Amino acid sequence: MQTPRSIAAAVFTAALMLPALARAAPAEPGPGFEIGARLGYGFSAGRLGAPPNGTDNDVGNFVSGQWPLWLDAGWRFTSDFYFGGVFQYGFGTVNDDQQNGCRNANVNCAASDVRLGVMGRYRLPQIMMAAPWVGLGVGYEWGSFSVQQSILGNTSTDSSWSGFEFANMQVGADFRVAQKLAVGPFLSVSLGEFRNTSTAMTMGGTTNTTDQSLAKQSLHEWIMFGARFAFMP
């Protein structure tokens, strides 16, 4: 059975092979609307923060990684400079080693990570068929972890965290495979800090929700890599 790490390695290898499809270097893209999508894998690092009288846990204790579906859309002002919005929904990889109860057949655990923000990207000088670029973004993030179990009746616990993403630093390269289509690998490292947390417990049709500001705020990171597809002007 393949592990998330081996699958992630395969995704990155495929991204590196995409340039083999590229044509000879085309004319530079002009100004206009641009839309893109990314697929890959992300590793977690850092801590969640702690509520009053609570514990500051590692993000990896709950979610070791995620499979992001990343969409961006914006305007290319020149052939080199782009600015636009970013939306990402990540399907979390639950850490069953730390969350032992999630291994039970009567327990279902799930995690997700949503990010919304803006990003600027600058294209560097062409290198043969590759158009390398660097990017920087900021935004807001929502992370969630839910546990549903039917051992002693149907109950669920839904925990969520929210806060600012201070920086999302990116590098990558575009290879034009068609007049309007570019593909290539990317790597991003984000730095965020959750500010608030919420826990909703449902039992017997009754839900009790607790919303709190985190008493201790800690930094966390996502390291993501994969393939980017862009429809250029």
mmCIF file with all atom_site columns, C-alpha atoms in Angstrom:
data_model
loop_
_atom_site.group_PDB
_atom_site.id
_atom_site.type_symbol
_atom_site.label_atom_id
_atom_site.label_alt_id
_atom_site.label_comp_id
_atom_site.label_asym_id
_atom_site.label_entity_id
_atom_site.label_seq_id
_atom_site.pdbx_PDB_ins_code
_atom_site.Cartn_x
_atom_site.Cartn_y
_atom_site.Cartn_z
_atom_site.occupancy
_atom_site.B_iso_or_equiv
_atom_site.pdbx_formal_charge
_atom_site.auth_seq_id
_atom_site.auth_comp_id
_atom_site.auth_asym_id
_atom_site.auth_atom_id
_atom_site.pdbx_PDB_model_num
ATOM 1   C CA . MET A 1 1   ? 0.000   0.000  0.000   1.00 0.00 ? 1   MET A CA 1
ATOM 2   C CA . GLN A 1 2   ? 1.378   3.409  -0.976  1.00 0.00 ? 2   GLN A CA 1
ATOM 3   C CA . THR A 1 3   ? 1.969   5.960  1.779   1.00 0.00 ? 3   THR A CA 1
ATOM 4   C CA . PRO A 1 4   ? 1.170   9.677  1.487   1.00 0.00 ? 4   PRO A CA 1
ATOM 5   C CA . ARG A 1 5   ? 4.901   10.347 1.177   1.00 0.00 ? 5   ARG A CA 1
ATOM 6   C CA . SER A 1 6   ? 5.327   7.936  -1.730  1.00 0.00 ? 6   SER A CA 1
ATOM 7   C CA . ILE A 1 7   ? 2.246   9.344  -3.465  1.00 0.00 ? 7   ILE A CA 1
ATOM 8   C CA . ALA A 1 8   ? 3.508   12.883 -2.910  1.00 0.00 ? 8   ALA A CA 1
ATOM 9   C CA . ALA A 1 9   ? 6.856   11.905 -4.420  1.00 0.00 ? 9   ALA A CA 1
ATOM 10  C CA . ALA A 1 10  ? 5.036   10.533 -7.458  1.00 0.00 ? 10  ALA A CA 1
ATOM 11  C CA . VAL A 1 11  ? 3.065   13.783 -7.831  1.00 0.00 ? 11  VAL A CA 1
ATOM 12  C CA . PHE A 1 12  ? 6.244   15.856 -7.717  1.00 0.00 ? 12  PHE A CA 1
ATOM 13  C CA . THR A 1 13  ? 8.003   13.542 -10.175 1.00 0.00 ? 13  THR A CA 1
ATOM 14  C CA . ALA A 1 14  ? 5.088   13.906 -12.578 1.00 0.00 ? 14  ALA A CA 1
ATOM 15  C CA . ALA A 1 15  ? 5.311   17.685 -12.221 1.00 0.00 ? 15  ALA A CA 1
ATOM 16  C CA . LEU A 1 16  ? 8.974   17.585 -13.166 1.00 0.00 ? 16  LEU A CA 1
ATOM 17  C CA . MET A 1 17  ? 8.160   15.475 -16.224 1.00 0.00 ? 17  MET A CA 1
ATOM 18  C CA . LEU A 1 18  ? 5.579   17.946 -17.534 1.00 0.00 ? 18  LEU A CA 1
ATOM 19  C CA . PRO A 1 19  ? 8.241   20.105 -19.226 1.00 0.00 ? 19  PRO A CA 1
ATOM 20  C CA . ALA A 1 20  ? 8.896   17.240 -21.626 1.00 0.00 ? 20  ALA A CA 1
ATOM 21  C CA . LEU A 1 21  ? 5.605   18.219 -23.270 1.00 0.00 ? 21  LEU A CA 1
ATOM 22  C CA . ALA A 1 22  ? 6.647   21.818 -23.704 1.00 0.00 ? 22  ALA A CA 1
ATOM 23  C CA . ARG A 1 23  ? 7.085   23.414 -27.085 1.00 0.00 ? 23  ARG A CA 1
ATOM 24  C CA . ALA A 1 24  ? 9.844   25.748 -28.099 1.00 0.00 ? 24  ALA A CA 1
ATOM 25  C CA . ALA A 1 25  ? 9.722   28.991 -26.124 1.00 0.00 ? 25  ALA A CA 1
ATOM 26  C CA . PRO A 1 26  ? 6.688   30.989 -27.395 1.00 0.00 ? 26  PRO A CA 1
ATOM 27  C CA . ALA A 1 27  ? 6.091   34.694 -27.346 1.00 0.00 ? 27  ALA A CA 1
ATOM 28  C CA . GLU A 1 28  ? 5.710   36.250 -23.920 1.00 0.00 ? 28  GLU A CA 1
ATOM 29  C CA . PRO A 1 29  ? 2.147   36.339 -22.540 1.00 0.00 ? 29  PRO A CA 1
ATOM 30  C CA . GLY A 1 30  ? 0.454   39.693 -22.844 1.00 0.00 ? 30  GLY A CA 1
ATOM 31  C CA . PRO A 1 31  ? -1.739  41.499 -20.305 1.00 0.00 ? 31  PRO A CA 1
ATOM 32  C CA . GLY A 1 32  ? -5.127  40.034 -19.553 1.00 0.00 ? 32  GLY A CA 1
ATOM 33  C CA . PHE A 1 33  ? -7.149  37.668 -17.372 1.00 0.00 ? 33  PHE A CA 1
ATOM 34  C CA . GLU A 1 34  ? -5.361  34.532 -16.132 1.00 0.00 ? 34  GLU A CA 1
ATOM 35  C CA . ILE A 1 35  ? -6.734  31.518 -14.264 1.00 0.00 ? 35  ILE A CA 1
ATOM 36  C CA . GLY A 1 36  ? -4.821  28.610 -12.763 1.00 0.00 ? 36  GLY A CA 1
ATOM 37  C CA . ALA A 1 37  ? -5.192  25.405 -10.764 1.00 0.00 ? 37  ALA A CA 1
ATOM 38  C CA . ARG A 1 38  ? -2.741  23.377 -8.699  1.00 0.00 ? 38  ARG A CA 1
ATOM 39  C CA . LEU A 1 39  ? -2.588  19.829 -7.400  1.00 0.00 ? 39  LEU A CA 1
ATOM 40  C CA . GLY A 1 40  ? -0.019  18.348 -5.053  1.00 0.00 ? 40  GLY A CA 1
ATOM 41  C CA . TYR A 1 41  ? 0.682   17.518 -1.426  1.00 0.00 ? 41  TYR A CA 1
ATOM 42  C CA . GLY A 1 42  ? 1.424   19.593 1.669   1.00 0.00 ? 42  GLY A CA 1
ATOM 43  C CA . PHE A 1 43  ? 3.255   18.750 4.894   1.00 0.00 ? 43  PHE A CA 1
ATOM 44  C CA . SER A 1 44  ? 2.333   20.413 8.188   1.00 0.00 ? 44  SER A CA 1
ATOM 45  C CA . ALA A 1 45  ? 4.679   21.957 10.728  1.00 0.00 ? 45  ALA A CA 1
ATOM 46  C CA . GLY A 1 46  ? 4.348   24.151 13.811  1.00 0.00 ? 46  GLY A CA 1
ATOM 47  C CA . ARG A 1 47  ? 1.623   24.399 16.453  1.00 0.00 ? 47  ARG A CA 1
ATOM 48  C CA . LEU A 1 48  ? -2.082  25.169 16.707  1.00 0.00 ? 48  LEU A CA 1
ATOM 49  C CA . GLY A 1 49  ? -2.009  27.466 19.726  1.00 0.00 ? 49  GLY A CA 1
ATOM 50  C CA . ALA A 1 50  ? -3.750  26.920 23.061  1.00 0.00 ? 50  ALA A CA 1
ATOM 51  C CA . PRO A 1 51  ? -7.163  27.991 24.438  1.00 0.00 ? 51  PRO A CA 1
ATOM 52  C CA . PRO A 1 52  ? -7.410  29.207 28.051  1.00 0.00 ? 52  PRO A CA 1
ATOM 53  C CA . ASN A 1 53  ? -6.207  26.395 30.353  1.00 0.00 ? 53  ASN A CA 1
ATOM 54  C CA . GLY A 1 54  ? -5.562  24.256 27.266  1.00 0.00 ? 54  GLY A CA 1
ATOM 55  C CA . THR A 1 55  ? -2.583  22.620 25.590  1.00 0.00 ? 55  THR A CA 1
ATOM 56  C CA . ASP A 1 56  ? -0.640  23.916 22.612  1.00 0.00 ? 56  ASP A CA 1
ATOM 57  C CA . ASN A 1 57  ? -0.516  20.894 20.284  1.00 0.00 ? 57  ASN A CA 1
ATOM 58  C CA . ASP A 1 58  ? 1.426   20.296 17.094  1.00 0.00 ? 58  ASP A CA 1
ATOM 59  C CA . VAL A 1 59  ? -0.643  20.609 13.932  1.00 0.00 ? 59  VAL A CA 1
ATOM 60  C CA . GLY A 1 60  ? 0.853   17.253 12.957  1.00 0.00 ? 60  GLY A CA 1
ATOM 61  C CA . ASN A 1 61  ? -0.735  15.575 15.976  1.00 0.00 ? 61  ASN A CA 1
ATOM 62  C CA . PHE A 1 62  ? -4.056  15.925 14.173  1.00 0.00 ? 62  PHE A CA 1
ATOM 63  C CA . VAL A 1 63  ? -3.212  16.406 10.502  1.00 0.00 ? 63  VAL A CA 1
ATOM 64  C CA . SER A 1 64  ? 0.107   15.214 9.118   1.00 0.00 ? 64  SER A CA 1
ATOM 65  C CA . GLY A 1 65  ? -0.550  16.636 5.658   1.00 0.00 ? 65  GLY A CA 1
ATOM 66  C CA . GLN A 1 66  ? -3.141  17.621 3.088   1.00 0.00 ? 66  GLN A CA 1
ATOM 67  C CA . TRP A 1 67  ? -4.085  17.204 -0.578  1.00 0.00 ? 67  TRP A CA 1
ATOM 68  C CA . PRO A 1 68  ? -4.852  20.738 -1.758  1.00 0.00 ? 68  PRO A CA 1
ATOM 69  C CA . LEU A 1 69  ? -7.119  21.783 -4.595  1.00 0.00 ? 69  LEU A CA 1
ATOM 70  C CA . TRP A 1 70  ? -5.760  25.250 -5.304  1.00 0.00 ? 70  TRP A CA 1
ATOM 71  C CA . LEU A 1 71  ? -7.427  27.768 -7.619  1.00 0.00 ? 71  LEU A CA 1
ATOM 72  C CA . ASP A 1 72  ? -6.226  31.240 -8.525  1.00 0.00 ? 72  ASP A CA 1
ATOM 73  C CA . ALA A 1 73  ? -7.588  33.918 -10.814 1.00 0.00 ? 73  ALA A CA 1
ATOM 74  C CA . GLY A 1 74  ? -6.383  37.414 -11.526 1.00 0.00 ? 74  GLY A CA 1
ATOM 75  C CA . TRP A 1 75  ? -4.928  39.862 -13.983 1.00 0.00 ? 75  TRP A CA 1
ATOM 76  C CA . ARG A 1 76  ? -1.561  39.810 -15.697 1.00 0.00 ? 76  ARG A CA 1
ATOM 77  C CA . PHE A 1 77  ? -0.691  43.514 -15.925 1.00 0.00 ? 77  PHE A CA 1
ATOM 78  C CA . THR A 1 78  ? 2.450   42.943 -17.965 1.00 0.00 ? 78  THR A CA 1
ATOM 79  C CA . SER A 1 79  ? 4.198   39.874 -19.338 1.00 0.00 ? 79  SER A CA 1
ATOM 80  C CA . ASP A 1 80  ? 6.051   39.650 -16.005 1.00 0.00 ? 80  ASP A CA 1
ATOM 81  C CA . PHE A 1 81  ? 3.674   40.819 -13.252 1.00 0.00 ? 81  PHE A CA 1
ATOM 82  C CA . TYR A 1 82  ? 0.453   39.101 -12.119 1.00 0.00 ? 82  TYR A CA 1
ATOM 83  C CA . PHE A 1 83  ? -1.862  39.844 -9.170  1.00 0.00 ? 83  PHE A CA 1
ATOM 84  C CA . GLY A 1 84  ? -5.014  37.983 -8.162  1.00 0.00 ? 84  GLY A CA 1
ATOM 85  C CA . GLY A 1 85  ? -7.052  36.028 -5.651  1.00 0.00 ? 85  GLY A CA 1
ATOM 86  C CA . VAL A 1 86  ? -6.381  32.561 -4.232  1.00 0.00 ? 86  VAL A CA 1
ATOM 87  C CA . PHE A 1 87  ? -8.735  29.874 -2.926  1.00 0.00 ? 87  PHE A CA 1
ATOM 88  C CA . GLN A 1 88  ? -7.573  26.527 -1.618  1.00 0.00 ? 88  GLN A CA 1
ATOM 89  C CA . TYR A 1 89  ? -9.446  23.578 -0.134  1.00 0.00 ? 89  TYR A CA 1
ATOM 90  C CA . GLY A 1 90  ? -7.227  20.897 1.374   1.00 0.00 ? 90  GLY A CA 1
ATOM 91  C CA . PHE A 1 91  ? -8.321  17.339 2.171   1.00 0.00 ? 91  PHE A CA 1
ATOM 92  C CA . GLY A 1 92  ? -6.483  16.558 5.393   1.00 0.00 ? 92  GLY A CA 1
ATOM 93  C CA . THR A 1 93  ? -4.490  13.404 6.116   1.00 0.00 ? 93  THR A CA 1
ATOM 94  C CA . VAL A 1 94  ? -5.474  12.393 9.670   1.00 0.00 ? 94  VAL A CA 1
ATOM 95  C CA . ASN A 1 95  ? -2.587  11.285 11.888  1.00 0.00 ? 95  ASN A CA 1
ATOM 96  C CA . ASP A 1 96  ? -3.924  7.929  13.102  1.00 0.00 ? 96  ASP A CA 1
ATOM 97  C CA . ASP A 1 97  ? -0.725  7.298  15.075  1.00 0.00 ? 97  ASP A CA 1
ATOM 98  C CA . GLN A 1 98  ? -1.545  10.192 17.404  1.00 0.00 ? 98  GLN A CA 1
ATOM 99  C CA . GLN A 1 99  ? -5.338  9.970  17.159  1.00 0.00 ? 99  GLN A CA 1
ATOM 100 C CA . ASN A 1 100 ? -5.645  6.304  18.115  1.00 0.00 ? 100 ASN A CA 1
ATOM 101 C CA . GLY A 1 101 ? -9.433  6.392  18.361  1.00 0.00 ? 101 GLY A CA 1
ATOM 102 C CA . CYS A 1 102 ? -9.661  7.149  14.653  1.00 0.00 ? 102 CYS A CA 1
ATOM 103 C CA . ARG A 1 103 ? -8.555  3.566  13.937  1.00 0.00 ? 103 ARG A CA 1
ATOM 104 C CA . ASN A 1 104 ? -11.752 2.167  15.429  1.00 0.00 ? 104 ASN A CA 1
ATOM 105 C CA . ALA A 1 105 ? -14.216 0.809  12.868  1.00 0.00 ? 105 ALA A CA 1
ATOM 106 C CA . ASN A 1 106 ? -17.031 2.737  14.559  1.00 0.00 ? 106 ASN A CA 1
ATOM 107 C CA . VAL A 1 107 ? -15.157 6.052  14.434  1.00 0.00 ? 107 VAL A CA 1
ATOM 108 C CA . ASN A 1 108 ? -14.822 8.332  11.437  1.00 0.00 ? 108 ASN A CA 1
ATOM 109 C CA . CYS A 1 109 ? -12.266 11.158 11.521  1.00 0.00 ? 109 CYS A CA 1
ATOM 110 C CA . ALA A 1 110 ? -11.832 13.856 8.893   1.00 0.00 ? 110 ALA A CA 1
ATOM 111 C CA . ALA A 1 111 ? -9.838  17.046 8.489   1.00 0.00 ? 111 ALA A CA 1
ATOM 112 C CA . SER A 1 112 ? -9.716  19.950 6.082   1.00 0.00 ? 112 SER A CA 1
ATOM 113 C CA . ASP A 1 113 ? -7.913  23.237 5.568   1.00 0.00 ? 113 ASP A CA 1
ATOM 114 C CA . VAL A 1 114 ? -9.308  26.242 3.693   1.00 0.00 ? 114 VAL A CA 1
ATOM 115 C CA . ARG A 1 115 ? -7.289  29.287 2.678   1.00 0.00 ? 115 ARG A CA 1
ATOM 116 C CA . LEU A 1 116 ? -8.463  32.484 1.005   1.00 0.00 ? 116 LEU A CA 1
ATOM 117 C CA . GLY A 1 117 ? -6.227  35.365 0.054   1.00 0.00 ? 117 GLY A CA 1
ATOM 118 C CA . VAL A 1 118 ? -4.417  37.426 -2.566  1.00 0.00 ? 118 VAL A CA 1
ATOM 119 C CA . MET A 1 119 ? -1.113  36.807 -4.309  1.00 0.00 ? 119 MET A CA 1
ATOM 120 C CA . GLY A 1 120 ? 1.366   38.602 -6.516  1.00 0.00 ? 120 GLY A CA 1
ATOM 121 C CA . ARG A 1 121 ? 3.651   36.748 -8.897  1.00 0.00 ? 121 ARG A CA 1
ATOM 122 C CA . TYR A 1 122 ? 6.693   37.941 -10.848 1.00 0.00 ? 122 TYR A CA 1
ATOM 123 C CA . ARG A 1 123 ? 8.113   36.127 -13.856 1.00 0.00 ? 123 ARG A CA 1
ATOM 124 C CA . LEU A 1 124 ? 11.900  35.879 -14.022 1.00 0.00 ? 124 LEU A CA 1
ATOM 125 C CA . PRO A 1 125 ? 13.957  35.868 -17.254 1.00 0.00 ? 125 PRO A CA 1
ATOM 126 C CA . GLN A 1 126 ? 13.311  32.888 -19.550 1.00 0.00 ? 126 GLN A CA 1
ATOM 127 C CA . ILE A 1 127 ? 15.679  29.924 -19.238 1.00 0.00 ? 127 ILE A CA 1
ATOM 128 C CA . MET A 1 128 ? 15.409  27.898 -22.444 1.00 0.00 ? 128 MET A CA 1
ATOM 129 C CA . MET A 1 129 ? 11.780  26.612 -22.425 1.00 0.00 ? 129 MET A CA 1
ATOM 130 C CA . ALA A 1 130 ? 11.208  27.452 -18.751 1.00 0.00 ? 130 ALA A CA 1
ATOM 131 C CA . ALA A 1 131 ? 9.743   30.694 -17.415 1.00 0.00 ? 131 ALA A CA 1
ATOM 132 C CA . PRO A 1 132 ? 10.662  30.669 -13.696 1.00 0.00 ? 132 PRO A CA 1
ATOM 133 C CA . TRP A 1 133 ? 8.650   32.792 -11.300 1.00 0.00 ? 133 TRP A CA 1
ATOM 134 C CA . VAL A 1 134 ? 8.432   33.826 -7.647  1.00 0.00 ? 134 VAL A CA 1
ATOM 135 C CA . GLY A 1 135 ? 5.294   34.720 -5.712  1.00 0.00 ? 135 GLY A CA 1
ATOM 136 C CA . LEU A 1 136 ? 4.135   36.143 -2.394  1.00 0.00 ? 136 LEU A CA 1
ATOM 137 C CA . GLY A 1 137 ? 0.671   36.088 -0.872  1.00 0.00 ? 137 GLY A CA 1
ATOM 138 C CA . VAL A 1 138 ? -1.292  36.793 2.322   1.00 0.00 ? 138 VAL A CA 1
ATOM 139 C CA . GLY A 1 139 ? -4.709  35.657 3.465   1.00 0.00 ? 139 GLY A CA 1
ATOM 140 C CA . TYR A 1 140 ? -6.887  33.929 6.039   1.00 0.00 ? 140 TYR A CA 1
ATOM 141 C CA . GLU A 1 141 ? -7.060  30.260 6.996   1.00 0.00 ? 141 GLU A CA 1
ATOM 142 C CA . TRP A 1 142 ? -9.660  27.920 8.495   1.00 0.00 ? 142 TRP A CA 1
ATOM 143 C CA . GLY A 1 143 ? -8.644  24.457 9.722   1.00 0.00 ? 143 GLY A CA 1
ATOM 144 C CA . SER A 1 144 ? -11.026 21.772 10.953  1.00 0.00 ? 144 SER A CA 1
ATOM 145 C CA . PHE A 1 145 ? -10.898 18.337 12.573  1.00 0.00 ? 145 PHE A CA 1
ATOM 146 C CA . SER A 1 146 ? -14.008 16.223 13.182  1.00 0.00 ? 146 SER A CA 1
ATOM 147 C CA . VAL A 1 147 ? -14.643 12.944 14.990  1.00 0.00 ? 147 VAL A CA 1
ATOM 148 C CA . GLN A 1 148 ? -17.890 11.010 14.570  1.00 0.00 ? 148 GLN A CA 1
ATOM 149 C CA . GLN A 1 149 ? -18.495 7.787  16.477  1.00 0.00 ? 149 GLN A CA 1
ATOM 150 C CA . SER A 1 150 ? -21.341 5.337  16.969  1.00 0.00 ? 150 SER A CA 1
ATOM 151 C CA . ILE A 1 151 ? -19.954 3.260  19.847  1.00 0.00 ? 151 ILE A CA 1
ATOM 152 C CA . LEU A 1 152 ? -22.198 4.742  22.566  1.00 0.00 ? 152 LEU A CA 1
ATOM 153 C CA . GLY A 1 153 ? -24.811 6.306  20.340  1.00 0.00 ? 153 GLY A CA 1
ATOM 154 C CA . ASN A 1 154 ? -24.140 8.720  17.522  1.00 0.00 ? 154 ASN A CA 1
ATOM 155 C CA . THR A 1 155 ? -21.974 11.585 18.717  1.00 0.00 ? 155 THR A CA 1
ATOM 156 C CA . SER A 1 156 ? -19.669 14.019 16.975  1.00 0.00 ? 156 SER A CA 1
ATOM 157 C CA . THR A 1 157 ? -17.031 16.565 17.919  1.00 0.00 ? 157 THR A CA 1
ATOM 158 C CA . ASP A 1 158 ? -16.129 19.241 15.393  1.00 0.00 ? 158 ASP A CA 1
ATOM 159 C CA . SER A 1 159 ? -13.123 21.430 16.183  1.00 0.00 ? 159 SER A CA 1
ATOM 160 C CA . SER A 1 160 ? -12.006 24.372 14.090  1.00 0.00 ? 160 SER A CA 1
ATOM 161 C CA . TRP A 1 161 ? -9.273  27.013 14.150  1.00 0.00 ? 161 TRP A CA 1
ATOM 162 C CA . SER A 1 162 ? -9.008  30.273 12.239  1.00 0.00 ? 162 SER A CA 1
ATOM 163 C CA . GLY A 1 163 ? -6.422  32.995 11.793  1.00 0.00 ? 163 GLY A CA 1
ATOM 164 C CA . PHE A 1 164 ? -4.228  34.991 9.471   1.00 0.00 ? 164 PHE A CA 1
ATOM 165 C CA . GLU A 1 165 ? -1.749  33.654 6.977   1.00 0.00 ? 165 GLU A CA 1
ATOM 166 C CA . PHE A 1 166 ? 1.043   36.225 7.167   1.00 0.00 ? 166 PHE A CA 1
ATOM 167 C CA . ALA A 1 167 ? 3.031   35.048 4.164   1.00 0.00 ? 167 ALA A CA 1
ATOM 168 C CA . ASN A 1 168 ? 2.790   32.459 1.432   1.00 0.00 ? 168 ASN A CA 1
ATOM 169 C CA . MET A 1 169 ? 6.124   32.307 -0.415  1.00 0.00 ? 169 MET A CA 1
ATOM 170 C CA . GLN A 1 170 ? 6.250   30.466 -3.714  1.00 0.00 ? 170 GLN A CA 1
ATOM 171 C CA . VAL A 1 171 ? 8.608   29.499 -6.521  1.00 0.00 ? 171 VAL A CA 1
ATOM 172 C CA . GLY A 1 172 ? 7.898   27.622 -9.721  1.00 0.00 ? 172 GLY A CA 1
ATOM 173 C CA . ALA A 1 173 ? 8.319   27.479 -13.467 1.00 0.00 ? 173 ALA A CA 1
ATOM 174 C CA . ASP A 1 174 ? 5.942   27.618 -16.427 1.00 0.00 ? 174 ASP A CA 1
ATOM 175 C CA . PHE A 1 175 ? 6.350   25.542 -19.577 1.00 0.00 ? 175 PHE A CA 1
ATOM 176 C CA . ARG A 1 176 ? 4.033   26.460 -22.436 1.00 0.00 ? 176 ARG A CA 1
ATOM 177 C CA . VAL A 1 177 ? 2.456   23.310 -23.900 1.00 0.00 ? 177 VAL A CA 1
ATOM 178 C CA . ALA A 1 178 ? -0.068  25.224 -26.008 1.00 0.00 ? 178 ALA A CA 1
ATOM 179 C CA . GLN A 1 179 ? -0.612  28.823 -27.045 1.00 0.00 ? 179 GLN A CA 1
ATOM 180 C CA . LYS A 1 180 ? -2.701  29.581 -23.952 1.00 0.00 ? 180 LYS A CA 1
ATOM 181 C CA . LEU A 1 181 ? -1.759  26.717 -21.615 1.00 0.00 ? 181 LEU A CA 1
ATOM 182 C CA . ALA A 1 182 ? 1.268   26.431 -19.322 1.00 0.00 ? 182 ALA A CA 1
ATOM 183 C CA . VAL A 1 183 ? 2.189   23.677 -16.864 1.00 0.00 ? 183 VAL A CA 1
ATOM 184 C CA . GLY A 1 184 ? 5.033   23.187 -14.434 1.00 0.00 ? 184 GLY A CA 1
ATOM 185 C CA . PRO A 1 185 ? 6.174   22.429 -10.878 1.00 0.00 ? 185 PRO A CA 1
ATOM 186 C CA . PHE A 1 186 ? 5.718   24.702 -7.875  1.00 0.00 ? 186 PHE A CA 1
ATOM 187 C CA . LEU A 1 187 ? 6.828   24.866 -4.242  1.00 0.00 ? 187 LEU A CA 1
ATOM 188 C CA . SER A 1 188 ? 5.190   27.011 -1.569  1.00 0.00 ? 188 SER A CA 1
ATOM 189 C CA . VAL A 1 189 ? 5.881   27.650 2.111   1.00 0.00 ? 189 VAL A CA 1
ATOM 190 C CA . SER A 1 190 ? 3.225   29.442 4.165   1.00 0.00 ? 190 SER A CA 1
ATOM 191 C CA . LEU A 1 191 ? 3.435   30.983 7.618   1.00 0.00 ? 191 LEU A CA 1
ATOM 192 C CA . GLY A 1 192 ? 0.236   31.434 9.628   1.00 0.00 ? 192 GLY A CA 1
ATOM 193 C CA . GLU A 1 193 ? -1.104  31.896 13.130  1.00 0.00 ? 193 GLU A CA 1
ATOM 194 C CA . PHE A 1 194 ? -4.509  30.805 14.411  1.00 0.00 ? 194 PHE A CA 1
ATOM 195 C CA . ARG A 1 195 ? -6.314  33.324 16.621  1.00 0.00 ? 195 ARG A CA 1
ATOM 196 C CA . ASN A 1 196 ? -9.641  31.652 17.426  1.00 0.00 ? 196 ASN A CA 1
ATOM 197 C CA . THR A 1 197 ? -10.968 28.165 18.018  1.00 0.00 ? 197 THR A CA 1
ATOM 198 C CA . SER A 1 198 ? -14.439 26.633 18.145  1.00 0.00 ? 198 SER A CA 1
ATOM 199 C CA . THR A 1 199 ? -15.655 23.225 19.348  1.00 0.00 ? 199 THR A CA 1
ATOM 200 C CA . ALA A 1 200 ? -19.130 21.840 18.650  1.00 0.00 ? 200 ALA A CA 1
ATOM 201 C CA . MET A 1 201 ? -20.228 18.646 20.417  1.00 0.00 ? 201 MET A CA 1
ATOM 202 C CA . THR A 1 202 ? -23.391 16.912 19.223  1.00 0.00 ? 202 THR A CA 1
ATOM 203 C CA . MET A 1 203 ? -25.088 14.147 21.214  1.00 0.00 ? 203 MET A CA 1
ATOM 204 C CA . GLY A 1 204 ? -28.651 12.960 20.960  1.00 0.00 ? 204 GLY A CA 1
ATOM 205 C CA . GLY A 1 205 ? -29.621 15.754 18.608  1.00 0.00 ? 205 GLY A CA 1
ATOM 206 C CA . THR A 1 206 ? -28.306 18.437 20.982  1.00 0.00 ? 206 THR A CA 1
ATOM 207 C CA . THR A 1 207 ? -25.303 20.548 20.005  1.00 0.00 ? 207 THR A CA 1
ATOM 208 C CA . ASN A 1 208 ? -23.205 22.598 22.414  1.00 0.00 ? 208 ASN A CA 1
ATOM 209 C CA . THR A 1 209 ? -20.739 25.046 20.880  1.00 0.00 ? 209 THR A CA 1
ATOM 210 C CA . THR A 1 210 ? -17.799 26.749 22.581  1.00 0.00 ? 210 THR A CA 1
ATOM 211 C CA . ASP A 1 211 ? -16.050 29.673 20.850  1.00 0.00 ? 211 ASP A CA 1
ATOM 212 C CA . GLN A 1 212 ? -12.798 30.976 22.305  1.00 0.00 ? 212 GLN A CA 1
ATOM 213 C CA . SER A 1 213 ? -9.895  33.231 21.498  1.00 0.00 ? 213 SER A CA 1
ATOM 214 C CA . LEU A 1 214 ? -6.610  31.398 21.826  1.00 0.00 ? 214 LEU A CA 1
ATOM 215 C CA . ALA A 1 215 ? -4.735  32.369 24.991  1.00 0.00 ? 215 ALA A CA 1
ATOM 216 C CA . LYS A 1 216 ? -1.452  31.297 23.408  1.00 0.00 ? 216 LYS A CA 1
ATOM 217 C CA . GLN A 1 217 ? -0.880  31.916 19.729  1.00 0.00 ? 217 GLN A CA 1
ATOM 218 C CA . SER A 1 218 ? 1.716   29.883 17.862  1.00 0.00 ? 218 SER A CA 1
ATOM 219 C CA . LEU A 1 219 ? 3.074   29.872 14.334  1.00 0.00 ? 219 LEU A CA 1
ATOM 220 C CA . HIS A 1 220 ? 2.489   27.004 11.947  1.00 0.00 ? 220 HIS A CA 1
ATOM 221 C CA . GLU A 1 221 ? 3.595   26.251 8.405   1.00 0.00 ? 221 GLU A CA 1
ATOM 222 C CA . TRP A 1 222 ? 2.492   24.358 5.307   1.00 0.00 ? 222 TRP A CA 1
ATOM 223 C CA . ILE A 1 223 ? 5.113   23.138 2.835   1.00 0.00 ? 223 ILE A CA 1
ATOM 224 C CA . MET A 1 224 ? 3.429   22.283 -0.461  1.00 0.00 ? 224 MET A CA 1
ATOM 225 C CA . PHE A 1 225 ? 4.630   21.081 -3.821  1.00 0.00 ? 225 PHE A CA 1
ATOM 226 C CA . GLY A 1 226 ? 3.067   19.725 -6.989  1.00 0.00 ? 226 GLY A CA 1
ATOM 227 C CA . ALA A 1 227 ? 1.945   20.781 -10.453 1.00 0.00 ? 227 ALA A CA 1
ATOM 228 C CA . ARG A 1 228 ? 0.447   24.078 -11.604 1.00 0.00 ? 228 ARG A CA 1
ATOM 229 C CA . PHE A 1 229 ? -1.776  24.522 -14.694 1.00 0.00 ? 229 PHE A CA 1
ATOM 230 C CA . ALA A 1 230 ? -2.412  28.033 -16.022 1.00 0.00 ? 230 ALA A CA 1
ATOM 231 C CA . PHE A 1 231 ? -4.546  29.440 -18.829 1.00 0.00 ? 231 PHE A CA 1
ATOM 232 C CA . MET A 1 232 ? -2.711  32.586 -19.884 1.00 0.00 ? 232 MET A CA 1
ATOM 233 C CA . PRO A 1 233 ? -3.802  35.620 -21.920 1.00 0.00 ? 233 PRO A CA 1
#
